[in-house]
Each structure stands twice: as structure tokens, then as C-alpha cells.
PDB file of C-alpha atoms in Angstrom:
ATOM      1  CA  MET C  16       4.691 -22.451  -8.671  1.00 38.00           C
ATOM      2  CA  THR C  17       1.708 -21.535 -11.464  1.00 38.00           C
ATOM      3  CA  SER C  18      -1.930 -20.920 -10.667  1.00 39.00           C
ATOM      4  CA  THR C  19      -4.749 -23.595 -11.951  1.00 43.00           C
ATOM      5  CA  THR C  20      -7.735 -22.686 -12.747  1.00 42.00           C
ATOM      6  CA  HIS C  21     -10.648 -24.077 -10.231  1.00 44.00           C
ATOM      7  CA  THR C  22     -11.793 -27.000 -10.918  1.00 43.00           C
ATOM      8  CA  HIS C  23     -13.459 -29.211  -8.069  1.00 42.00           C
ATOM      9  CA  SER C  24     -11.510 -32.515  -8.815  1.00 42.00           C
ATOM     10  CA  HIS C  25      -8.209 -30.099  -7.744  1.00 42.00           C
ATOM     11  CA  ARG C  26      -9.099 -29.342  -4.531  1.00 44.00           C
ATOM     12  CA  GLU C  27     -10.889 -33.137  -4.113  1.00 44.00           C
ATOM     13  CA  GLY C  28      -8.044 -35.036  -4.776  1.00 43.00           C
ATOM     14  CA  GLY C  29     -10.143 -37.467  -7.057  1.00 44.00           C
ATOM     15  CA  THR C  30     -12.283 -38.469  -4.510  1.00 46.00           C
ATOM     16  CA  HIS C  31     -15.769 -38.029  -3.338  1.00 46.00           C
ATOM     17  CA  SER C  32     -17.701 -38.130  -0.237  1.00 48.00           C
ATOM     18  CA  PRO C  33     -21.897 -38.683  -0.845  1.00 48.00           C
ATOM     19  CA  LYS C  34     -21.788 -37.848   2.822  1.00 62.00           C
ATOM     20  CA  HIS C  35     -19.305 -34.399   3.522  1.00 72.00           C
ATOM     21  CA  ARG C  36     -19.235 -32.025   0.860  1.00 80.00           C
ATOM     22  CA  THR C  37     -16.379 -30.228  -0.204  1.00 82.00           C
ATOM     23  CA  PRO C  38     -15.235 -26.851   0.036  1.00 82.00           C
ATOM     24  CA  ALA C  39     -16.032 -25.739  -3.483  1.00 80.00           C
ATOM     25  CA  GLU C  40     -19.062 -27.433  -3.260  1.00 83.00           C
ATOM     26  CA  TYR C  41     -20.582 -24.884  -0.795  1.00 84.00           C
ATOM     27  CA  SER C  42     -18.217 -22.163  -1.762  1.00 86.00           C
ATOM     28  CA  GLU C  43     -18.758 -19.020  -4.091  1.00 88.00           C
ATOM     29  CA  VAL C  44     -16.174 -17.840  -3.259  1.00 88.00           C
ATOM     30  CA  LEU C  45     -13.698 -20.666  -3.460  1.00 89.00           C
ATOM     31  CA  ALA C  46     -15.451 -21.827  -6.784  1.00 88.00           C
ATOM     32  CA  SER C  47     -14.195 -18.902  -8.080  1.00 88.00           C
ATOM     33  CA  LEU C  48     -10.389 -18.244  -7.039  1.00 87.00           C
ATOM     34  CA  PRO C  49      -8.268 -19.819  -9.109  1.00 87.00           C
ATOM     35  CA  VAL C  50      -6.567 -22.510  -6.980  1.00 87.00           C
ATOM     36  CA  GLY C  51      -2.590 -21.856  -5.284  1.00 83.00           C
ATOM     37  CA  GLY C  52      -0.157 -19.751  -6.308  1.00 80.00           C
ATOM     38  CA  ASN C  53       2.771 -17.764  -5.698  1.00 88.00           C
ATOM     39  CA  PRO C  54       3.916 -18.553  -1.920  1.00 91.00           C
ATOM     40  CA  PHE C  55       4.602 -15.185  -1.542  1.00 93.00           C
ATOM     41  CA  SER C  56       1.811 -14.400  -2.934  1.00 93.00           C
ATOM     42  CA  SER C  57      -0.058 -12.519   0.377  1.00 93.00           C
ATOM     43  CA  PHE C  58      -3.859 -14.371  -1.122  1.00 94.00           C
ATOM     44  CA  ILE C  59      -4.336 -17.699  -1.705  1.00 93.00           C
ATOM     45  CA  ALA C  60      -6.641 -19.855  -2.232  1.00 93.00           C
ATOM     46  CA  CYS C  61      -6.193 -23.558  -1.509  1.00 92.00           C
ATOM     47  CA  PRO C  62      -2.249 -22.516  -1.497  1.00 93.00           C
ATOM     48  CA  ILE C  63      -0.219 -26.351  -2.464  1.00 89.00           C
ATOM     49  CA  ASN C  64       2.716 -27.562  -0.467  1.00 89.00           C
ATOM     50  CA  LEU C  65       1.848 -25.610   2.084  1.00 92.00           C
ATOM     51  CA  ARG C  66       0.897 -26.969   5.707  1.00 92.00           C
ATOM     52  CA  TYR C  67       1.084 -25.020   9.220  1.00 92.00           C
ATOM     53  CA  GLU C  68       2.088 -26.285  12.575  1.00 89.00           C
ATOM     54  CA  MET C  69      -0.873 -28.609  14.449  1.00 87.00           C
ATOM     55  CA  GLN C  70      -2.265 -29.031  10.459  1.00 90.00           C
ATOM     56  CA  GLN C  71      -4.760 -32.226  11.058  1.00 90.00           C
ATOM     57  CA  GLN C  72      -4.524 -34.836   9.026  1.00 87.00           C
ATOM     58  CA  ASP C  73      -7.973 -34.395   7.349  1.00 87.00           C
ATOM     59  CA  GLU C  74      -7.857 -30.898   7.139  1.00 90.00           C
ATOM     60  CA  LYS C  75      -7.581 -28.668   4.027  1.00 91.00           C
ATOM     61  CA  ILE C  76      -6.551 -24.939   4.040  1.00 94.00           C
ATOM     62  CA  LEU C  77      -8.752 -23.329   2.096  1.00 93.00           C
ATOM     63  CA  LEU C  78      -7.184 -19.660   2.728  1.00 94.00           C
ATOM     64  CA  PHE C  79      -4.265 -18.022   3.534  1.00 95.00           C
ATOM     65  CA  LEU C  80      -3.718 -14.810   4.581  1.00 96.00           C
ATOM     66  CA  ARG C  81      -0.920 -11.536   3.982  1.00 95.00           C
ATOM     67  CA  GLN C  82      -0.577  -8.402   4.732  1.00 96.00           C
ATOM     68  CA  HIS C  83      -1.087  -6.801   1.565  1.00 96.00           C
ATOM     69  CA  PRO C  84       2.343  -5.378   0.104  1.00 95.00           C
ATOM     70  CA  VAL C  85       1.621  -2.493   0.011  1.00 95.00           C
ATOM     71  CA  VAL C  86       1.906  -1.774   4.642  1.00 95.00           C
ATOM     72  CA  LEU C  87       5.928  -2.738   3.578  1.00 95.00           C
ATOM     73  CA  MET C  88       6.321   0.539   1.715  1.00 95.00           C
ATOM     74  CA  PRO C  89       7.124   2.356   4.848  1.00 95.00           C
ATOM     75  CA  TRP C  90       9.723  -0.118   4.677  1.00 95.00           C
ATOM     76  CA  VAL C  91      10.974  -0.558   1.791  1.00 96.00           C
ATOM     77  CA  LEU C  92      11.464   3.744   1.322  1.00 97.00           C
ATOM     78  CA  LEU C  93      13.682   3.095   4.784  1.00 96.00           C
ATOM     79  CA  GLY C  94      15.485   0.399   3.156  1.00 96.00           C
ATOM     80  CA  ILE C  95      16.328   3.088  -0.038  1.00 96.00           C
ATOM     81  CA  ALA C  96      17.248   5.888   2.502  1.00 95.00           C
ATOM     82  CA  MET C  97      19.750   3.558   4.361  1.00 94.00           C
ATOM     83  CA  VAL C  98      20.973   2.237   1.015  1.00 94.00           C
ATOM     84  CA  LEU C  99      21.466   6.385   0.244  1.00 94.00           C
ATOM     85  CA  ALA C 100      22.882   7.093   3.017  1.00 91.00           C
ATOM     86  CA  PRO C 101      26.175   5.986   3.087  1.00 89.00           C
ATOM     87  CA  MET C 102      26.780   7.057  -0.279  1.00 89.00           C
ATOM     88  CA  ILE C 103      25.017  11.237  -0.030  1.00 89.00           C
ATOM     89  CA  ALA C 104      25.865  11.720   3.593  1.00 85.00           C
ATOM     90  CA  PHE C 105      28.950   9.870   4.650  1.00 81.00           C
ATOM     91  CA  PRO C 106      31.569  11.552   2.206  1.00 81.00           C
ATOM     92  CA  PHE C 107      30.358  15.048   3.488  1.00 82.00           C
ATOM     93  CA  LEU C 108      29.907  13.441   7.102  1.00 80.00           C
ATOM     94  CA  PHE C 109      33.686  10.867   7.308  1.00 75.00           C
ATOM     95  CA  PRO C 110      35.854  14.203   6.667  1.00 76.00           C
ATOM     96  CA  PHE C 111      34.366  16.901   8.750  1.00 73.00           C
ATOM     97  CA  LEU C 112      34.151  14.172  11.244  1.00 74.00           C
ATOM     98  CA  GLY C 113      38.101  13.394  10.254  1.00 77.00           C
ATOM     99  CA  LEU C 114      38.184   9.939  10.908  1.00 78.00           C
ATOM    100  CA  PRO C 115      40.900   7.390   9.163  1.00 84.00           C
ATOM    101  CA  ALA C 116      40.158   5.704   5.907  1.00 85.00           C
ATOM    102  CA  ASN C 117      39.737   2.071   7.545  1.00 87.00           C
ATOM    103  CA  LEU C 118      37.630   2.990  10.890  1.00 87.00           C
ATOM    104  CA  ALA C 119      35.279   4.973   7.569  1.00 88.00           C
ATOM    105  CA  PHE C 120      34.974   1.968   5.511  1.00 89.00           C
ATOM    106  CA  VAL C 121      34.674  -0.696   7.942  1.00 92.00           C
ATOM    107  CA  ILE C 122      31.078   1.696   9.556  1.00 91.00           C
ATOM    108  CA  VAL C 123      30.426   2.011   6.234  1.00 92.00           C
ATOM    109  CA  LEU C 124      30.040  -1.909   5.324  1.00 93.00           C
ATOM    110  CA  ALA C 125      28.446  -2.001   9.491  1.00 94.00           C
ATOM    111  CA  TRP C 126      26.379   0.047   8.021  1.00 94.00           C
ATOM    112  CA  TYR C 127      24.750  -2.263   4.992  1.00 95.00           C
ATOM    113  CA  LEU C 128      25.111  -4.960   7.135  1.00 95.00           C
ATOM    114  CA  LEU C 129      22.473  -3.315   9.656  1.00 95.00           C
ATOM    115  CA  THR C 130      20.583  -2.122   6.660  1.00 96.00           C
ATOM    116  CA  ALA C 131      20.193  -5.982   5.751  1.00 96.00           C
ATOM    117  CA  GLY C 132      20.058  -7.862   9.016  1.00 95.00           C
ATOM    118  CA  VAL C 133      16.478  -4.560   9.345  1.00 94.00           C
ATOM    119  CA  LEU C 134      15.262  -5.397   6.324  1.00 95.00           C
ATOM    120  CA  ILE C 135      15.366  -9.107   6.208  1.00 95.00           C
ATOM    121  CA  GLU C 136      13.687  -9.011   9.489  1.00 93.00           C
ATOM    122  CA  ARG C 137      10.975  -6.558   8.420  1.00 94.00           C
ATOM    123  CA  PHE C 138      10.413  -9.026   5.828  1.00 95.00           C
ATOM    124  CA  LEU C 139      10.651 -12.148   7.927  1.00 94.00           C
ATOM    125  CA  ILE C 140       8.220 -10.959  10.044  1.00 94.00           C
ATOM    126  CA  TRP C 141       5.833  -9.933   7.041  1.00 95.00           C
ATOM    127  CA  LEU C 142       5.481 -13.061   4.789  1.00 95.00           C
ATOM    128  CA  PHE C 143       5.227 -15.203   9.089  1.00 95.00           C
ATOM    129  CA  ASN C 144       2.332 -13.556  10.420  1.00 95.00           C
ATOM    130  CA  SER C 145      -0.155 -14.451   8.729  1.00 95.00           C
ATOM    131  CA  PHE C 146      -4.121 -15.514   8.807  1.00 96.00           C
ATOM    132  CA  ILE C 147      -4.813 -19.124   7.914  1.00 96.00           C
ATOM    133  CA  ILE C 148      -9.072 -19.752   7.231  1.00 95.00           C
ATOM    134  CA  THR C 149      -9.355 -24.454   7.113  1.00 94.00           C
ATOM    135  CA  ASP C 150     -12.503 -26.048   6.632  1.00 90.00           C
ATOM    136  CA  GLU C 151     -11.901 -27.079  10.692  1.00 89.00           C
ATOM    137  CA  ARG C 152     -11.083 -23.695  11.922  1.00 92.00           C
ATOM    138  CA  MET C 153      -8.985 -20.141  11.672  1.00 94.00           C
ATOM    139  CA  ILE C 154      -5.699 -19.796  12.704  1.00 95.00           C
ATOM    140  CA  ASP C 155      -4.362 -16.485  13.611  1.00 94.00           C
ATOM    141  CA  ILE C 156       0.038 -16.313  14.080  1.00 94.00           C
ATOM    142  CA  ASP C 157       1.211 -13.184  14.767  1.00 93.00           C
ATOM    143  CA  PHE C 158       5.264 -13.088  15.157  1.00 90.00           C
ATOM    144  CA  LEU C 159       5.423  -9.821  16.152  1.00 82.00           C
ATOM    145  CA  SER C 160       9.967  -9.226  16.365  1.00 76.00           C
ATOM    146  CA  LEU C 161      12.262 -12.147  16.331  1.00 68.00           C
ATOM    147  CA  ILE C 162      11.153 -13.686  19.571  1.00 76.00           C
ATOM    148  CA  TYR C 163       7.905 -12.769  20.343  1.00 84.00           C
ATOM    149  CA  LYS C 164       5.461 -15.420  18.297  1.00 88.00           C
ATOM    150  CA  ARG C 165       2.106 -15.533  19.061  1.00 91.00           C
ATOM    151  CA  VAL C 166      -1.184 -18.548  17.733  1.00 92.00           C
ATOM    152  CA  ASN C 167      -4.710 -18.052  18.339  1.00 92.00           C
ATOM    153  CA  TYR C 168      -7.003 -20.734  16.831  1.00 92.00           C
ATOM    154  CA  ALA C 169     -10.627 -20.220  17.110  1.00 93.00           C
ATOM    155  CA  GLN C 170     -13.204 -23.553  15.514  1.00 92.00           C
ATOM    156  CA  ILE C 171     -15.033 -22.547  12.649  1.00 92.00           C
ATOM    157  CA  ASP C 172     -18.554 -23.049  14.196  1.00 90.00           C
ATOM    158  CA  LYS C 173     -17.077 -20.619  17.469  1.00 91.00           C
ATOM    159  CA  ILE C 174     -17.559 -17.448  15.103  1.00 93.00           C
ATOM    160  CA  GLN C 175     -20.279 -15.133  16.377  1.00 92.00           C
ATOM    161  CA  ASP C 176     -20.291 -12.408  14.440  1.00 93.00           C
ATOM    162  CA  ILE C 177     -17.678 -10.747  10.816  1.00 94.00           C
ATOM    163  CA  ASN C 178     -17.443  -7.554  10.045  1.00 93.00           C
ATOM    164  CA  THR C 179     -15.110  -5.614   7.214  1.00 93.00           C
ATOM    165  CA  ARG C 180     -14.370  -2.509   7.215  1.00 93.00           C
ATOM    166  CA  VAL C 181     -12.182  -0.749   4.015  1.00 92.00           C
ATOM    167  CA  GLY C 182     -10.896   2.765   4.622  1.00 87.00           C
ATOM    168  CA  GLY C 183      -8.601   5.629   3.284  1.00 88.00           C
ATOM    169  CA  VAL C 184      -7.979   6.199  -0.645  1.00 92.00           C
ATOM    170  CA  LEU C 185      -4.684   4.005  -1.236  1.00 91.00           C
ATOM    171  CA  TYR C 186      -7.082   0.495   0.324  1.00 92.00           C
ATOM    172  CA  SER C 187      -9.834   1.444  -1.268  1.00 92.00           C
ATOM    173  CA  LEU C 188      -7.948   2.030  -4.411  1.00 93.00           C
ATOM    174  CA  LEU C 189      -6.314  -1.783  -3.450  1.00 94.00           C
ATOM    175  CA  ASN C 190      -8.939  -2.830  -2.085  1.00 93.00           C
ATOM    176  CA  VAL C 191      -7.547  -3.617   1.355  1.00 95.00           C
ATOM    177  CA  GLY C 192      -9.307  -3.887   4.269  1.00 95.00           C
ATOM    178  CA  THR C 193      -9.547  -5.573   7.990  1.00 95.00           C
ATOM    179  CA  VAL C 194     -11.946  -7.870   8.604  1.00 95.00           C
ATOM    180  CA  PHE C 195     -12.878  -8.482  12.674  1.00 95.00           C
ATOM    181  CA  VAL C 196     -14.358 -12.058  13.515  1.00 94.00           C
ATOM    182  CA  GLN C 197     -15.842 -12.289  16.849  1.00 94.00           C
ATOM    183  CA  THR C 198     -16.516 -15.846  18.010  1.00 93.00           C
ATOM    184  CA  ALA C 199     -17.311 -17.295  21.915  1.00 91.00           C
ATOM    185  CA  ALA C 200     -13.649 -18.900  21.718  1.00 84.00           C
ATOM    186  CA  GLU C 201     -11.035 -18.012  24.336  1.00 85.00           C
ATOM    187  CA  VAL C 202     -10.110 -15.232  21.805  1.00 85.00           C
ATOM    188  CA  PRO C 203     -13.091 -12.931  21.622  1.00 89.00           C
ATOM    189  CA  GLU C 204     -12.106 -10.579  18.372  1.00 91.00           C
ATOM    190  CA  PHE C 205      -9.524 -11.829  15.577  1.00 93.00           C
ATOM    191  CA  ALA C 206      -8.397  -8.238  13.166  1.00 93.00           C
ATOM    192  CA  ILE C 207      -7.319  -9.615  10.634  1.00 93.00           C
ATOM    193  CA  ASP C 208      -5.761  -5.673   9.730  1.00 92.00           C
ATOM    194  CA  SER C 209      -4.987  -5.024   5.760  1.00 94.00           C
ATOM    195  CA  ILE C 210      -6.398  -8.062   3.710  1.00 95.00           C
ATOM    196  CA  LYS C 211      -6.910  -8.372   0.077  1.00 94.00           C
ATOM    197  CA  HIS C 212     -10.073  -8.491  -1.133  1.00 94.00           C
ATOM    198  CA  PRO C 213     -11.301  -8.042   2.761  1.00 94.00           C
ATOM    199  CA  ALA C 214     -15.634  -9.256   1.474  1.00 94.00           C
ATOM    200  CA  LYS C 215     -14.498 -12.181  -0.233  1.00 94.00           C
ATOM    201  CA  VAL C 216     -12.916 -13.322   2.897  1.00 95.00           C
ATOM    202  CA  ALA C 217     -16.006 -12.225   5.371  1.00 94.00           C
ATOM    203  CA  LYS C 218     -18.077 -13.985   2.796  1.00 94.00           C
ATOM    204  CA  LEU C 219     -16.377 -17.115   2.668  1.00 94.00           C
ATOM    205  CA  LEU C 220     -16.325 -17.365   6.346  1.00 94.00           C
ATOM    206  CA  ASN C 221     -20.080 -17.314   6.109  1.00 93.00           C
ATOM    207  CA  GLU C 222     -20.695 -19.857   4.081  1.00 92.00           C
ATOM    208  CA  LEU C 223     -18.740 -22.247   5.839  1.00 92.00           C
ATOM    209  CA  LEU C 224     -20.806 -21.088   9.517  1.00 92.00           C
ATOM    210  CA  GLN C 225     -23.501 -21.901   7.719  1.00 91.00           C
ATOM    211  CA  GLU C 226     -21.810 -25.604   6.805  1.00 90.00           C
ATOM    212  CA  GLU C 227     -21.086 -26.171  10.007  1.00 88.00           C
ATOM    213  CA  GLU C 228     -24.465 -25.095  10.760  1.00 88.00           C
ATOM    214  CA  LEU C 229     -25.776 -27.756   7.803  1.00 88.00           C
ATOM    215  CA  GLU C 230     -23.264 -30.618   8.686  1.00 85.00           C
ATOM    216  CA  LYS C 231     -24.620 -30.414  12.638  1.00 84.00           C
ATOM    217  CA  ILE C 232     -28.249 -30.427  11.371  1.00 86.00           C
ATOM    218  CA  GLU C 233     -27.881 -33.462   8.458  1.00 81.00           C
ATOM    219  CA  GLY C 234     -26.069 -35.238  11.200  1.00 78.00           C
ATOM    220  CA  ARG C 235     -23.704 -35.643   8.793  1.00 71.00           C
ATOM    221  CA  VAL C 236     -19.627 -36.814  10.439  1.00 59.00           C
ATOM    222  CA  ARG C 237     -16.244 -35.593   8.937  1.00 59.00           C
TER     223      ARG C 237
ATOM    224  CA  MET Y  19      46.447   1.967  31.150  1.00 47.00           C
ATOM    225  CA  ASN Y  20      49.989   0.597  32.651  1.00 53.00           C
ATOM    226  CA  THR Y  21      51.574   2.456  29.284  1.00 52.00           C
ATOM    227  CA  LEU Y  22      49.848   6.072  30.460  1.00 48.00           C
ATOM    228  CA  LEU Y  23      50.942   5.711  33.904  1.00 50.00           C
ATOM    229  CA  ALA Y  24      54.244   4.249  33.430  1.00 53.00           C
ATOM    230  CA  GLN Y  25      54.252   7.198  30.818  1.00 51.00           C
ATOM    231  CA  SER Y  26      53.077   9.858  33.954  1.00 49.00           C
ATOM    232  CA  GLN Y  27      56.035   8.253  36.262  1.00 52.00           C
ATOM    233  CA  VAL Y  28      58.597   9.152  33.661  1.00 50.00           C
ATOM    234  CA  LEU Y  29      57.180  12.853  32.859  1.00 48.00           C
ATOM    235  CA  GLY Y  30      56.954  12.756  37.003  1.00 48.00           C
ATOM    236  CA  THR Y  31      53.455  14.796  37.094  1.00 51.00           C
ATOM    237  CA  ASN Y  32      49.502  14.221  37.338  1.00 55.00           C
ATOM    238  CA  ASP Y  33      49.376  17.508  34.879  1.00 60.00           C
ATOM    239  CA  GLN Y  34      50.715  15.635  31.801  1.00 60.00           C
ATOM    240  CA  LEU Y  35      48.483  12.238  32.114  1.00 57.00           C
ATOM    241  CA  ILE Y  36      45.240  14.784  31.823  1.00 61.00           C
ATOM    242  CA  PRO Y  37      45.940  15.822  28.661  1.00 60.00           C
ATOM    243  CA  LEU Y  38      47.405  11.777  27.336  1.00 56.00           C
ATOM    244  CA  LEU Y  39      44.060  10.806  28.587  1.00 58.00           C
ATOM    245  CA  PHE Y  40      41.890  13.199  26.240  1.00 61.00           C
ATOM    246  CA  SER Y  41      44.579  12.804  23.643  1.00 68.00           C
ATOM    247  CA  ASP Y  42      43.033  14.151  19.847  1.00 70.00           C
ATOM    248  CA  GLN Y  43      43.163  10.177  19.578  1.00 73.00           C
ATOM    249  CA  THR Y  44      40.931   8.651  21.975  1.00 80.00           C
ATOM    250  CA  PRO Y  45      37.416   9.825  20.181  1.00 78.00           C
ATOM    251  CA  PHE Y  46      38.345   7.251  17.868  1.00 80.00           C
ATOM    252  CA  VAL Y  47      39.788   5.055  20.223  1.00 84.00           C
ATOM    253  CA  ILE Y  48      36.103   5.587  21.520  1.00 87.00           C
ATOM    254  CA  ILE Y  49      34.557   4.834  17.976  1.00 86.00           C
ATOM    255  CA  LYS Y  50      36.941   1.730  17.799  1.00 88.00           C
ATOM    256  CA  PHE Y  51      35.404   0.323  20.310  1.00 90.00           C
ATOM    257  CA  LEU Y  52      31.988   1.086  20.193  1.00 92.00           C
ATOM    258  CA  VAL Y  53      31.968  -0.001  16.466  1.00 92.00           C
ATOM    259  CA  LEU Y  54      33.521  -3.497  17.564  1.00 93.00           C
ATOM    260  CA  ALA Y  55      30.964  -4.379  20.417  1.00 95.00           C
ATOM    261  CA  ALA Y  56      28.084  -3.551  18.488  1.00 95.00           C
ATOM    262  CA  LEU Y  57      29.258  -5.477  15.513  1.00 96.00           C
ATOM    263  CA  THR Y  58      29.769  -8.353  18.187  1.00 96.00           C
ATOM    264  CA  LEU Y  59      26.335  -7.652  19.541  1.00 96.00           C
ATOM    265  CA  TYR Y  60      25.035  -7.741  15.713  1.00 96.00           C
ATOM    266  CA  LEU Y  61      26.546 -11.830  16.077  1.00 96.00           C
ATOM    267  CA  VAL Y  62      24.439 -12.609  18.256  1.00 96.00           C
ATOM    268  CA  PHE Y  63      21.429 -10.995  16.542  1.00 94.00           C
ATOM    269  CA  GLY Y  64      22.206 -13.444  12.741  1.00 95.00           C
ATOM    270  CA  LEU Y  65      22.869 -15.800  15.450  1.00 95.00           C
ATOM    271  CA  VAL Y  66      18.750 -15.087  16.728  1.00 94.00           C
ATOM    272  CA  MET Y  67      17.891 -14.457  13.524  1.00 94.00           C
ATOM    273  CA  ILE Y  68      18.895 -18.176  12.034  1.00 95.00           C
ATOM    274  CA  ARG Y  69      16.880 -19.341  15.331  1.00 93.00           C
ATOM    275  CA  GLN Y  70      14.121 -17.633  14.474  1.00 93.00           C
ATOM    276  CA  ILE Y  71      13.492 -18.137  10.179  1.00 94.00           C
ATOM    277  CA  GLY Y  72      13.222 -21.841  12.083  1.00 94.00           C
ATOM    278  CA  LEU Y  73      11.168 -21.007  14.456  1.00 92.00           C
ATOM    279  CA  MET Y  74       9.351 -19.540  11.819  1.00 93.00           C
ATOM    280  CA  THR Y  75       9.414 -22.417   9.159  1.00 94.00           C
ATOM    281  CA  ASP Y  76       8.503 -24.688  11.769  1.00 93.00           C
ATOM    282  CA  THR Y  77       5.117 -22.842  12.420  1.00 93.00           C
ATOM    283  CA  ILE Y  78       4.529 -22.651   8.326  1.00 94.00           C
ATOM    284  CA  LYS Y  79       5.970 -25.698   6.538  1.00 94.00           C
ATOM    285  CA  SER Y  80       6.079 -24.372   2.870  1.00 93.00           C
ATOM    286  CA  SER Y  81       8.361 -24.237  -0.725  1.00 92.00           C
ATOM    287  CA  ILE Y  82       9.778 -21.690  -0.227  1.00 94.00           C
ATOM    288  CA  ASN Y  83      11.090 -22.762   3.854  1.00 95.00           C
ATOM    289  CA  PRO Y  84      14.522 -23.569   2.512  1.00 96.00           C
ATOM    290  CA  GLY Y  85      15.297 -20.309   0.672  1.00 96.00           C
ATOM    291  CA  LEU Y  86      14.855 -18.371   3.859  1.00 96.00           C
ATOM    292  CA  LYS Y  87      17.168 -20.592   5.825  1.00 96.00           C
ATOM    293  CA  LEU Y  88      19.833 -20.444   3.582  1.00 97.00           C
ATOM    294  CA  ILE Y  89      19.125 -16.041   3.429  1.00 97.00           C
ATOM    295  CA  GLY Y  90      19.730 -16.414   7.389  1.00 96.00           C
ATOM    296  CA  TYR Y  91      22.955 -18.175   7.011  1.00 97.00           C
ATOM    297  CA  ILE Y  92      24.015 -15.680   4.428  1.00 97.00           C
ATOM    298  CA  HIS Y  93      23.323 -13.304   6.360  1.00 97.00           C
ATOM    299  CA  MET Y  94      24.942 -14.972   9.343  1.00 97.00           C
ATOM    300  CA  LEU Y  95      29.041 -15.449   7.367  1.00 97.00           C
ATOM    301  CA  ALA Y  96      28.578 -11.426   6.123  1.00 96.00           C
ATOM    302  CA  ALA Y  97      27.910 -10.941  10.162  1.00 97.00           C
ATOM    303  CA  ILE Y  98      31.241 -13.038  10.760  1.00 97.00           C
ATOM    304  CA  LEU Y  99      32.671 -10.939   7.757  1.00 96.00           C
ATOM    305  CA  VAL Y 100      32.713  -7.652   8.732  1.00 95.00           C
ATOM    306  CA  TRP Y 101      33.593  -8.775  12.521  1.00 95.00           C
ATOM    307  CA  LEU Y 102      36.947 -10.465  11.526  1.00 95.00           C
ATOM    308  CA  PHE Y 103      37.373  -7.753   8.722  1.00 91.00           C
ATOM    309  CA  ALA Y 104      37.086  -5.015  11.794  1.00 92.00           C
ATOM    310  CA  MET Y 105      39.296  -6.697  14.038  1.00 91.00           C
ATOM    311  CA  ALA Y 106      41.733  -6.964  11.171  1.00 90.00           C
ATOM    312  CA  LEU Y 107      41.408  -3.457   9.846  1.00 85.00           C
ATOM    313  CA  LEU Y 108      40.976  -1.855  13.430  1.00 78.00           C
TER     314      LEU Y 108
END
């Protein structure tokens, strides 16, 4: 999937309703971002071929967010250590313990299997822990482990306050930070942590909120 | 255990049973048992991972989902092969 330069027709699918403005018409942020992109990316505007469970027919995903890949760095280092461990430690450890060759071989195999399992699990959790902003609501999807899933929804018009926080040398260099969204929904606060371009995300949420208010004032119906 | 008891009966004394139970090979037998038990539990983990990938891909549908499911199946296959290998070797 390749990124293409943004045009209105990309987002609208060629149709234009006089009553309903398209996101690109009211959002400077979306107008400045390329449409689609690598499905493994941590910041995708108007993703192509991506839908979430419970998505309504006329609901459009405007921004798909994951944590910046820098959060995987400890796991990458752990993975490298686990891959190298049998080559470095086991040749000394096994003769010391006096393990039979067949048992030592099975332990090495099991070790690499465990390494693969741990890394796949962390990668999957990173890949699917996501935050989605649509033209109607925001959705926070959390997979805290392989057996625990939590999905929180909040309508855009329930947003009350938006704050951003960028801290740390590495995060400042990479422009990674956290966006806090206070809502009047069942979940009082959404924390979108370790995401790229937190200021852009906050601005987009503000633009969506303003548009929702305009829709109410002008009596525009979706 | 029956073999050990039989041996102890042949030997005639319980004093000689204890050294048999705690022979040089006993730690290796325990390690083999633990490795096999861990690999059997790992098979369950592999199944959980496949189930969870299904749940994740149902939650977010994208073009990468078939590849992720394939990774889950390959991982499960690897777990089965290592388990079979361990059963054959140990």
C-alpha cells in the first residue's frame, strides 16, 4: 500500500453532499497529511482497506494510531539477548551441568521457540493496541495481554478538554508524546500514549469537535 | 518405581533404595520431565495465540490479517514439531 498525495476526491470517493462537509474541507490537519500508508505504520491518515469492529456503514476512519515503534526497543533488545544467549552462555553452562547432548539440544530448541513466542506476542499486542479517530467518535482498543481485551468508545461531541504532553529527550527528538482527552462519556479520560505528532492529533480532535458543534448549530444531518 | 522396589527387594534392604532414588541421573530425569511438561504447556500457549490472533483480526480488519494468521499457524506448527522432537529424543 503506497501513500498518495491528498486530494478531496480521494476522501470523498467522488461524491459531494451540499449539506455535509467532508473531513478534508474542515480539517487542516487531514488536508496536510497523505492518504493511507503502510499498514504497519503508527500514524495513518484515512487508512485504506482498514475497518474496525462496530464501524457503522457511513462512518469514516480519519486517523489510525499506534504507539511509536520506539516503545518496542526494550523488546527488540530482549529478543537480541535471547537469540544470542544459547550461543554465548549455553556452551559454558551445559558442560558445567553435564547435561546429555540430546537434552541440551531440546533445551536450545525450546529456548528459541520461547523467544519466538515472546516476540510474536509483543509485536501482536503493539500492532493491535490502537487508537482510532473517526468522523463520529474515537475508539481506544487495548490488548493488555493475549487474553485481555478492552475497547472504549466516546462520541466526538462528548469531548470536553484536550491536552498533550511530550517529555524526555528521545520522545522530544522523535516528536512522540501523549494526548489526554477528557470526555463526558462513560470513560472520563482517554490517554493516547507514545504516539507520533501529538499536537496534530489534538488539533484534529479540536477541528472535529468544532465541526460537530457547527453541525448542531446549522442543523446539518448526517 | 516398581523397578526400584523390585531392585530393593532383590537387594533386601531399604538402605540401598535411597541411593537408587537419588542417583547421578535423577536430576536429568527431573529436567527431562520439566522440559516435556513445559513444551506441553507451550502447545496450549500456541493455541491461545491462534485464538487471540483471530480475535484481534476480527477487531481490526486490514490487509495484513492473513499474514498474521499465517504467523500464528507457523508458530503452532513449530511448537508441535519441537514437542514431537523432544518426545522422540528424551
